[in-house]
Amino acid sequence: METKYQKVDRVVLIGSGAVGISYAFALMNQGVTEEIAIIDLNADKALGDVWDLNHGKTFAPSLTNIWQGDYEDCKDADIVCLCAGANQKPGETRLDLVEKNMKIFKKIVDDVMASGFDGIFLIATNPVDVLTQAVIEFSGLPAHRVIGSGTTLDTARLRYKLGEYFKISPKAVHAYIIGEHGDTELPLWSRATIGPVPLHTYLETHENHKAEDLDQIFVEVRDAAYHIIEKKGATFYGIAMSLVRITEAILKNEHTVLTTSSYLQGQYGVKDVCIGVPTIISRKGVQEIIEVPMNEDEQKKFMHSVQTLKDIYEPAIKHL
């Protein structure tokens, strides 16, 4: 009797720099996918990473099949995660990277699509919102199948800082950063809660904590990458773990809410921009973009973030 082939989950990682290989390492250690193919311009680096990861299989929760891949491996991939590109240097904003990385992405996406790829793109490279929109353009895929890491990491940073401030688990903090993954992002203070209690109500009942402290917490969250880059040259562990969280939500069809960079097509009164917003993530990719009510100040800041990204993307894509 012929055995029917059972499809397994495959992730192809393109770009095995610090972010990419941290992502592969976290994927393996959490047992999120059965297969990981690693592609990098530096073939020796990719092969060395494959050997190194495989040597730890004994200690992993499952025996993930990991190999040095090529673009043909994208044909059967469920997710292609793009971590390739130029890194952010000290003093350089994420948006400064746009022209360099758009050119790199055009070639990569063309090669991926030539393989017959029919899965979901997950974008990590900065400026992530602009490059996510570029991948939609370059690939011709439906927008729901191209997802940027967006403000998932920023949101995690905010929850960590608030948890530290209130001496409570960050998992009990429900607060979101939305907008550009960068200098114009904003916190949704009006919708934040500690457990089920609105943040500002919680503050009123805890006299050792002050509403004005929230501004400093946000500044520390917004500027976290600059401080980390100054100290160690790059950020990679946090973003890698956020990428794994998105990957897991897709492969397990979780229908969970994450602040990914998603393509707005009328939501929030905005069209034709990828930006970090609360999004239901499933096996489909972007299942639904959630429209969160904002106060007047939040709405103004969000629209400023939208316009900032449009002002970068539109001339860059025309120039390319």
XYZ file of N, CA and C in Angstrom, residues 102-212:
333
model
N 16.123 48.407 -0.359
C 15.139 48.175 -1.426
C 15.791 47.473 -2.616
N 16.981 47.907 -2.982
C 17.683 47.291 -4.116
C 18.014 45.825 -3.828
N 18.463 45.573 -2.623
C 18.774 44.199 -2.223
C 17.518 43.332 -2.269
N 16.406 43.864 -1.758
C 15.159 43.105 -1.689
C 14.577 42.804 -3.062
N 14.731 43.715 -4.008
C 14.177 43.481 -5.350
C 14.763 42.208 -5.947
N 16.061 42.061 -5.840
C 16.727 40.859 -6.382
C 16.298 39.607 -5.621
N 16.265 39.684 -4.303
C 15.897 38.515 -3.494
C 14.469 38.067 -3.798
N 13.536 38.995 -3.804
C 12.128 38.647 -4.018
C 11.926 38.072 -5.413
N 12.600 38.632 -6.422
C 12.514 38.072 -7.780
C 12.966 36.618 -7.790
N 14.054 36.324 -7.094
C 14.573 34.947 -7.057
C 13.630 34.009 -6.306
N 13.049 34.492 -5.214
C 12.092 33.671 -4.457
C 10.878 33.342 -5.310
N 10.315 34.348 -5.949
C 9.097 34.139 -6.744
C 9.364 33.258 -7.961
N 10.570 33.318 -8.507
C 10.922 32.472 -9.660
C 10.902 30.993 -9.299
N 11.017 30.676 -8.004
C 10.997 29.274 -7.559
C 9.591 28.679 -7.591
N 8.567 29.547 -7.682
C 7.190 29.074 -7.584
C 6.634 29.212 -6.179
N 7.297 30.000 -5.361
C 6.873 30.219 -3.975
C 5.420 30.651 -3.891
N 4.686 30.004 -2.961
C 3.257 30.302 -2.819
C 2.870 30.400 -1.339
N 3.819 30.886 -0.529
C 3.564 30.970 0.902
C 3.435 32.389 1.397
N 3.990 32.643 2.583
C 3.892 33.937 3.243
C 5.289 34.505 3.454
N 5.471 35.760 3.079
C 6.709 36.474 3.375
C 6.608 37.074 4.768
N 7.678 36.920 5.545
C 7.805 37.564 6.845
C 9.047 38.441 6.785
N 8.871 39.744 7.023
C 9.946 40.712 6.814
C 10.472 41.208 8.153
N 11.821 41.177 8.292
C 12.453 41.672 9.513
C 13.358 42.868 9.252
N 13.911 42.950 8.054
C 14.918 43.967 7.739
C 14.335 45.369 7.795
N 15.121 46.311 8.296
C 14.690 47.706 8.397
C 15.053 48.536 7.167
N 14.243 49.566 6.869
C 13.029 49.978 7.583
C 11.877 49.029 7.257
N 11.423 48.301 8.255
C 10.570 47.139 8.025
C 9.229 47.499 7.382
N 8.639 48.624 7.748
C 7.334 48.978 7.174
C 7.456 49.271 5.682
N 8.481 50.024 5.327
C 8.710 50.380 3.925
C 9.054 49.141 3.106
N 9.907 48.265 3.646
C 10.305 47.069 2.912
C 9.181 46.048 2.814
N 8.302 46.015 3.798
C 7.135 45.130 3.716
C 6.255 45.544 2.540
N 6.023 46.842 2.416
C 5.222 47.327 1.289
C 5.934 47.075 -0.041
N 7.256 47.213 -0.048
C 8.014 46.946 -1.268
C 7.888 45.486 -1.694
N 7.880 44.569 -0.721
C 7.758 43.142 -1.046
C 6.383 42.840 -1.652
N 5.346 43.506 -1.177
C 4.026 43.346 -1.805
C 4.111 43.753 -3.274
N 4.765 44.872 -3.530
C 4.933 45.378 -4.899
C 5.792 44.435 -5.735
N 6.922 44.019 -5.202
C 7.866 43.195 -5.966
C 7.323 41.797 -6.244
N 6.606 41.232 -5.267
C 6.174 39.831 -5.378
C 4.877 39.654 -6.152
N 4.018 40.670 -6.094
C 2.692 40.534 -6.700
C 1.746 39.674 -5.886
N 2.159 39.275 -4.681
C 1.300 38.458 -3.815
C 0.196 39.320 -3.200
N -0.919 38.701 -2.810
C -1.936 39.440 -2.060
C -1.339 40.008 -0.784
N -1.784 41.181 -0.394
C -1.178 41.885 0.744
C -1.239 41.076 2.042
N -2.255 40.220 2.192
C -2.378 39.470 3.445
C -1.295 38.405 3.594
N -0.534 38.155 2.529
C 0.529 37.145 2.596
C 1.920 37.767 2.694
N 1.973 39.042 3.025
C 3.249 39.720 3.270
C 3.121 40.452 4.602
N 3.925 40.038 5.578
C 3.797 40.538 6.949
C 5.152 41.049 7.423
N 5.161 42.248 7.986
C 6.379 42.769 8.592
C 6.345 42.576 10.102
N 7.517 42.519 10.712
C 7.562 42.380 12.170
C 6.943 43.582 12.861
N 6.904 44.728 12.176
C 6.164 45.887 12.670
C 6.607 46.338 14.053
N 5.630 46.563 14.920
C 5.928 47.013 16.285
C 5.723 45.892 17.307
N 5.878 44.639 16.852
C 5.766 43.525 17.807
C 6.853 43.612 18.878
N 8.069 43.937 18.464
C 9.157 44.060 19.435
C 8.965 45.292 20.316
N 8.547 46.403 19.720
C 8.313 47.627 20.492
C 7.238 47.396 21.549
N 6.194 46.667 21.160
C 5.124 46.331 22.101
C 5.653 45.452 23.229
N 6.507 44.496 22.897
C 7.108 43.642 23.924
C 8.001 44.453 24.860
N 8.740 45.393 24.282
C 9.579 46.260 25.109
C 8.727 47.096 26.063
N 7.608 47.609 25.559
C 6.721 48.410 26.400
C 6.165 47.570 27.546
N 5.739 46.367 27.253
C 5.182 45.501 28.290
C 6.247 45.133 29.329
N 7.463 44.913 28.846
C 8.565 44.627 29.777
C 8.806 45.815 30.701
N 8.890 47.019 30.129
C 9.183 48.211 30.936
C 8.050 48.512 31.926
N 6.813 48.346 31.481
C 5.685 48.576 32.388
C 5.648 47.509 33.482
N 5.942 46.275 33.119
C 5.999 45.212 34.125
C 7.061 45.491 35.172
N 8.222 45.982 34.700
C 9.313 46.338 35.610
C 8.875 47.487 36.527
N 8.191 48.467 35.963
C 7.762 49.647 36.722
C 6.723 49.293 37.789
N 5.753 48.462 37.392
C 4.674 48.101 38.319
C 4.981 46.840 39.133
N 6.147 46.226 38.870
C 6.519 44.972 39.543
C 5.450 43.896 39.328
N 5.151 43.691 38.077
C 4.140 42.707 37.675
C 4.635 42.021 36.402
N 4.203 40.799 36.166
C 4.614 40.089 34.958
C 4.239 40.877 33.705
N 5.161 41.006 32.742
C 4.811 41.683 31.487
C 3.676 40.990 30.741
N 3.466 39.711 31.044
C 2.364 38.987 30.408
C 1.004 39.459 30.913
N 0.989 40.148 32.060
C -0.263 40.696 32.607
C -0.478 42.139 32.183
N 0.467 42.662 31.403
C 0.356 44.030 30.889
C -0.175 43.970 29.464
N -1.261 44.666 29.214
C -1.866 44.684 27.877
C -1.780 46.105 27.340
N -0.696 46.349 26.606
C -0.441 47.683 26.070
C 0.230 47.523 24.711
N -0.003 48.472 23.828
C 0.459 48.344 22.452
C 1.207 49.583 21.986
N 2.273 49.335 21.207
C 2.909 50.374 20.402
C 2.442 50.162 18.972
N 2.016 51.229 18.318
C 1.597 51.141 16.920
C 2.362 52.179 16.098
N 2.139 52.151 14.789
C 2.782 53.108 13.894
C 4.051 52.547 13.291
N 4.895 53.442 12.821
C 6.194 53.077 12.266
C 7.027 52.339 13.311
N 7.749 51.321 12.879
C 8.765 50.730 13.757
C 9.961 51.676 13.719
N 9.869 52.730 14.529
C 10.899 53.757 14.487
C 10.486 54.995 15.255
N 11.014 56.121 14.849
C 10.928 57.334 15.654
C 9.524 57.918 15.785
N 8.600 57.600 14.880
C 7.253 58.176 14.960
C 6.227 57.208 15.545
N 6.693 56.094 16.108
C 5.752 55.164 16.739
C 5.093 55.818 17.948
N 4.006 55.222 18.421
C 3.282 55.803 19.555
C 2.655 54.719 20.414
N 2.516 54.996 21.716
C 1.835 54.053 22.603
C 0.348 54.359 22.649
N -0.470 53.320 22.724
C -1.920 53.506 22.881
C -2.250 53.493 24.368
N -1.878 54.568 25.067
C -2.132 54.639 26.507
C -3.611 54.552 26.824
N -4.442 55.100 25.959
C -5.882 55.140 26.250
C -6.498 53.747 26.277
N -5.818 52.761 25.689
C -6.354 51.395 25.623
C -5.553 50.414 26.459
N -4.537 50.888 27.165
C -3.671 49.995 27.945
C -4.345 49.574 29.244
N -4.095 48.326 29.643
C -4.634 47.816 30.905
C -3.567 47.035 31.656
N -3.716 47.004 32.975
C -2.936 46.109 33.835
C -3.910 45.022 34.269
N -3.731 43.828 33.734
C -4.789 42.822 33.887
C -6.039 43.383 33.213
N -7.178 43.365 33.902
C -8.402 43.909 33.313
C -8.629 45.394 33.644
N -7.698 46.010 34.400
C -7.903 47.370 34.896
C -7.254 48.388 33.957
N -8.000 49.390 33.500
C -7.400 50.429 32.655
C -6.167 51.029 33.330
N -5.147 51.294 32.530
C -3.864 51.754 33.052
C -4.001 52.992 33.935
N -4.757 53.976 33.477
C -4.874 55.217 34.244
C -5.655 55.007 35.541
N -6.590 54.080 35.539
C -7.295 53.730 36.784
C -6.335 53.061 37.759
N -5.493 52.174 37.236
C -4.504 51.488 38.062
C -3.533 52.489 38.686
N -3.129 53.474 37.900
C -2.227 54.507 38.414
C -2.855 55.279 39.572
N -4.135 55.584 39.440
C -4.830 56.371 40.468
C -4.904 55.641 41.803
N -4.859 54.328 41.758
C -4.982 53.542 42.995
C -3.630 53.104 43.560
N -2.545 53.552 42.929
C -1.194 53.217 43.393
C -0.390 54.513 43.471
N -0.346 55.075 44.660
C 0.210 56.420 44.821
C 1.708 56.505 44.560
N 2.410 55.381 44.573
C 3.847 55.412 44.285
C 4.157 55.534 42.796
N 3.135 55.429 41.974
C 3.315 55.507 40.522
C 2.617 56.753 39.987
N 3.218 57.364 38.971
C 2.710 58.631 38.442
C 2.514 58.548 36.929
N 1.459 59.207 36.454
C 1.154 59.193 35.022
C 2.298 59.784 34.207
N 2.973 60.807 34.764
C 4.058 61.440 34.006
C 5.250 60.503 33.788
